[in-house]
Short mmCIF file of C-alpha atoms in Angstrom, two decimals:
data_model
loop_
_atom_site.label_atom_id
_atom_site.label_comp_id
_atom_site.label_asym_id
_atom_site.label_seq_id
_atom_site.Cartn_x
_atom_site.Cartn_y
_atom_site.Cartn_z
CA UNK A 1141 82.39 86.67 101.74
CA UNK A 1142 81.91 85.73 98.12
CA UNK A 1143 84.13 83.93 95.66
CA UNK A 1144 84.04 85.45 92.19
CA UNK A 1145 85.50 83.85 89.09
CA UNK A 1146 86.14 85.86 85.95
CA UNK A 1147 86.97 84.56 82.51
CA UNK A 1148 89.12 85.17 80.62
CA UNK A 1149 91.86 86.42 82.92
CA UNK A 1150 93.49 88.22 80.02
CA UNK A 1151 93.15 88.60 76.27
CA UNK A 1152 94.70 90.42 73.37
CA UNK A 1153 92.15 91.45 70.76
CA UNK A 1154 92.12 93.11 67.37
CA UNK A 1155 90.48 96.50 67.07
CA UNK A 1156 86.93 96.35 65.78
CA UNK A 1157 86.18 93.01 67.41
CA UNK A 1158 84.19 92.26 70.57
CA UNK A 1159 85.06 90.39 73.75
CA UNK A 1160 82.63 88.89 76.26
CA UNK A 1161 83.78 88.64 79.87
CA UNK A 1162 82.11 86.20 82.20
CA UNK A 1163 81.60 86.59 85.94
CA UNK A 1164 80.48 83.68 88.12
CA UNK A 1165 79.67 84.03 91.84
CA UNK A 1166 79.51 81.17 94.32
CA UNK A 1167 76.25 82.42 95.86
CA UNK A 1168 73.08 84.13 94.70
CA UNK A 1169 73.28 87.91 94.68
CA UNK A 1170 70.79 90.57 93.73
CA UNK A 1171 73.18 93.02 92.11
CA UNK A 1172 76.44 92.62 90.28
CA UNK A 1173 78.67 95.52 89.35
CA UNK A 1174 81.10 95.99 86.48
CA UNK A 1175 84.09 98.31 86.82
CA UNK A 1176 86.83 99.45 84.47
CA UNK A 1177 90.38 100.30 85.46
CA UNK A 1178 92.30 102.07 82.73
CA UNK A 1179 96.11 101.91 82.81
CA UNK A 1180 97.49 103.82 85.77
CA UNK A 1181 94.01 104.88 86.85
CA UNK A 1182 91.61 103.91 89.59
CA UNK A 1183 88.36 102.01 89.16
CA UNK A 1184 85.28 103.50 87.53
CA UNK A 1185 81.83 101.93 87.71
CA UNK A 1186 80.46 100.98 84.30
CA UNK A 1187 77.05 99.58 85.22
CA UNK A 1188 74.93 97.70 87.71
CA UNK A 1189 73.47 94.40 86.55
CA UNK A 1190 70.19 93.24 88.11
CA UNK A 1191 68.67 89.87 87.39
CA UNK A 1192 65.50 90.17 85.36
CA UNK A 1193 65.90 93.76 84.30
CA UNK A 1194 68.12 95.88 82.09
CA UNK A 1195 71.44 97.00 83.45
CA UNK A 1196 71.81 100.54 84.75
CA UNK A 1197 74.71 102.41 83.16
CA UNK A 1198 76.77 105.21 84.67
CA UNK A 1199 77.39 108.48 82.93
CA UNK A 1200 79.76 108.01 80.02
CA UNK A 1201 78.93 104.35 79.42
CA UNK A 1202 76.30 103.11 76.98
CA UNK A 1203 74.61 99.81 76.35
CA UNK A 1204 75.65 99.62 72.70
CA UNK A 1205 79.31 99.69 73.71
CA UNK A 1206 79.06 97.60 76.88
CA UNK A 1207 76.05 95.25 76.65
CA UNK A 1208 75.48 93.29 79.84
CA UNK A 1209 73.56 90.09 80.45
CA UNK A 1210 72.31 88.79 83.78
CA UNK A 1211 70.52 85.51 83.13
CA UNK A 1212 70.44 84.33 86.76
CA UNK A 1213 71.45 85.29 90.28
CA UNK A 1214 75.01 83.89 90.06
CA UNK A 1215 76.19 84.89 86.60
CA UNK A 1216 76.72 87.96 84.42
CA UNK A 1217 78.56 88.87 81.25
CA UNK A 1218 79.98 92.15 80.02
CA UNK A 1219 80.74 92.57 76.34
CA UNK A 1220 83.17 95.19 75.11
CA UNK A 1221 82.03 95.93 71.57
CA UNK A 1222 83.81 97.31 68.53
CA UNK A 1223 87.00 97.63 70.51
CA UNK A 1224 89.64 100.30 70.08
CA UNK A 1225 93.02 100.65 71.83
CA UNK A 1226 91.35 103.03 74.28
CA UNK A 1227 89.39 100.06 75.64
CA UNK A 1228 92.59 98.46 76.90
CA UNK A 1229 91.91 98.15 80.62
CA UNK A 1230 91.30 95.76 83.45
CA UNK A 1231 87.61 94.93 83.73
CA UNK A 1232 86.35 93.72 87.10
CA UNK A 1233 83.07 92.44 88.41
CA UNK A 1234 81.99 92.93 91.99
CA UNK A 1235 79.27 91.82 94.37
CA UNK A 1236 78.31 92.60 97.93
CA UNK A 1237 75.57 94.40 99.80
CA UNK A 1238 77.83 96.07 102.37
CA UNK A 1239 81.33 94.76 101.87
CA UNK A 1240 82.35 94.65 98.23
CA UNK A 1241 84.15 91.64 96.80
CA UNK A 1242 85.91 91.59 93.46
CA UNK A 1243 86.95 89.04 90.92
CA UNK A 1244 90.54 88.82 89.75
CA UNK A 1245 89.79 90.91 86.74
CA UNK A 1246 90.18 90.57 82.99
CA UNK A 1247 93.17 92.33 81.50
CA UNK A 1248 92.23 93.39 77.98
CA UNK A 1249 94.73 94.68 75.45
CA UNK A 1250 93.42 95.95 72.13
CA UNK A 1251 95.90 96.13 69.26
CA UNK B 563 79.28 114.21 93.47
CA UNK B 564 81.55 112.24 95.76
CA UNK B 565 85.28 112.64 95.21
CA UNK B 566 87.85 110.48 96.96
CA UNK B 567 91.50 111.48 97.24
CA UNK B 568 94.43 109.47 98.50
CA UNK B 569 97.72 110.88 99.70
CA UNK B 570 100.51 110.10 99.07
CA UNK B 571 100.34 108.63 95.57
CA UNK B 572 103.42 106.54 96.30
CA UNK B 573 105.32 105.64 99.43
CA UNK B 574 108.55 103.73 99.95
CA UNK B 575 109.68 102.73 103.44
CA UNK B 576 112.11 100.26 104.97
CA UNK B 577 110.82 97.02 106.37
CA UNK B 578 109.60 97.15 109.96
CA UNK B 579 108.29 100.70 109.90
CA UNK B 580 104.79 101.66 110.91
CA UNK B 581 103.01 103.75 108.30
CA UNK B 582 99.78 105.61 107.62
CA UNK B 583 97.90 105.94 104.35
CA UNK B 584 95.39 108.74 103.99
CA UNK B 585 92.03 108.92 102.27
CA UNK B 586 89.73 111.93 102.11
CA UNK B 587 86.22 112.28 100.70
CA UNK B 588 84.13 115.32 99.89
CA UNK B 589 80.65 114.11 100.83
CA UNK B 590 80.33 113.04 104.46
CA UNK B 591 77.02 111.27 103.78
CA UNK B 592 78.76 107.96 103.20
CA UNK B 593 77.46 104.57 104.19
CA UNK B 594 80.62 102.48 104.01
CA UNK B 595 84.31 103.18 103.65
CA UNK B 596 86.34 100.25 102.44
CA UNK B 597 90.05 99.68 102.03
CA UNK B 598 91.39 97.34 99.36
CA UNK B 599 94.72 95.98 98.31
CA UNK B 600 95.60 95.48 94.65
CA UNK B 601 98.67 93.60 93.46
CA UNK B 602 100.00 94.49 89.98
CA UNK B 603 97.65 93.39 87.22
CA UNK B 604 95.32 91.70 89.68
CA UNK B 605 91.89 92.22 91.17
CA UNK B 606 91.07 93.79 94.51
CA UNK B 607 91.27 92.16 97.91
CA UNK B 608 89.08 93.63 100.62
CA UNK B 609 91.09 94.56 103.71
CA UNK B 610 88.72 96.42 106.01
CA UNK B 611 85.19 97.76 105.89
CA UNK B 612 84.11 100.61 108.16
CA UNK B 613 80.42 101.33 108.36
CA UNK B 614 79.32 104.93 108.92
CA UNK B 615 78.38 104.23 112.54
CA UNK B 616 81.85 102.90 113.32
CA UNK B 617 85.06 104.76 114.07
CA UNK B 618 87.59 102.07 113.31
CA UNK B 619 88.22 98.48 112.34
CA UNK B 620 91.22 96.26 112.96
CA UNK B 621 92.52 93.16 111.25
CA UNK B 622 95.91 91.84 112.29
CA UNK B 623 98.52 94.51 111.61
CA UNK B 624 95.99 96.75 109.90
CA UNK B 625 93.84 99.40 111.53
CA UNK B 626 91.49 101.68 109.64
CA UNK B 627 89.80 104.72 111.14
CA UNK B 628 86.94 106.85 109.90
CA UNK B 629 86.11 110.47 110.76
CA UNK B 630 83.02 111.41 108.80
CA UNK B 631 82.89 114.97 110.10
CA UNK B 632 86.29 115.76 108.65
CA UNK B 633 85.87 113.54 105.60
CA UNK B 634 88.91 111.41 106.36
CA UNK B 635 89.96 107.82 106.75
CA UNK B 636 93.37 106.42 107.54
CA UNK B 637 94.88 102.98 107.13
CA UNK B 638 97.59 102.20 109.64
CA UNK B 639 99.99 99.35 108.87
CA UNK B 640 102.15 98.17 111.74
CA UNK B 641 105.54 96.53 111.41
CA UNK B 642 105.51 96.63 107.61
CA UNK B 643 106.80 93.67 105.60
CA UNK B 644 107.95 93.33 101.97
CA UNK B 645 104.78 91.31 101.31
CA UNK B 646 102.76 94.44 102.10
CA UNK B 647 104.03 96.01 98.87
CA UNK B 648 100.97 96.71 96.73
CA UNK B 649 98.60 99.51 95.77
CA UNK B 650 96.10 100.40 98.48
CA UNK B 651 92.75 101.81 97.44
CA UNK B 652 90.00 103.35 99.52
CA UNK B 653 86.43 103.58 98.30
CA UNK B 654 83.18 104.96 99.63
CA UNK B 655 79.55 104.43 98.81
CA UNK B 656 76.88 106.98 99.64
CA UNK B 657 73.63 105.06 99.27
CA UNK B 658 72.68 102.33 101.69
CA UNK B 659 72.82 98.98 99.99
CA UNK B 660 73.73 100.38 96.58
CA UNK B 661 77.43 99.64 96.79
CA UNK B 662 78.26 102.01 93.95
CA UNK B 663 81.79 102.60 95.02
CA UNK B 664 83.78 105.74 94.34
CA UNK B 665 87.48 104.98 94.44
CA UNK B 666 90.52 107.04 95.23
CA UNK B 667 93.54 106.90 92.93
CA UNK B 668 95.40 104.66 95.33
CA UNK B 669 98.71 104.73 97.17
CA UNK B 670 101.46 102.57 95.70
CA UNK B 671 103.37 101.19 98.67
CA UNK B 672 106.85 99.66 98.48
CA UNK B 673 108.42 98.04 101.52
CA UNK B 674 112.17 97.68 101.13
CA UNK B 675 113.88 94.68 102.79
#
C-alpha cells in the first residue's frame, strides 16, 4: 500500500485566483494521477503525471487550466488556475500500479 | 469508451442485514475492478481489488465478485453495521498498468441502528 498526503485539505478561494495542491507519497512511484470530484458526482481523471515528462491530460482538461508539476518520484502538484465557482470540487491524487490508493483529497470552494 | 454504472444509487437498511451492491461495466476488456469506500467530504479507501483473472476477493465481512462475460461485479456486505454507512464506488481500468480508472456514480449506503 501507499500513504498519500495532500495539502491543503480544504480551501475557500476568490474567483480569478489560483490554488496549488500538493501530493506527497511515502514511496517512489512512476505515475501519479489527479482526479476531480464535482459536487454529487463521481470521480473524473484530469491527468496523469510522469516524472521527467509533461503530464498527459484527459479530454476536457487542458494544461493552461490545470498545470501539473512532477519534480521527483514522490511528489506532484496540481494548480487550478483562474478559478470560477464551477471549479468547486474535491481534487484527489492517486498512485498505484494495480491497486489504486488515494489521498484524502482537497475540498475547494470558489466564491 | 468504458462506462460504469452502479445500482442502486442509494440504499438504507437496518443494522445486521446482509446486502449486495451492484456494478456493471460496458467493456469486458478490463484489467482490474476495484471497490472503494468514501466517507462524506473525504478521500477514497480501497476495499477490494479483483484482477481480471480472478472471480472474487474477500476481506472480513466484504466479498466482491467479478463476472467479466456479463460485465458485472457485486459487493456483498455481511452483517451490516452503522459504521458501514458511506458511499461505495466501483471503478475499472482497461489497460494493464495504466490505472486510468473509470468510476461508477456510487451507492450511498445508510445502515440504521
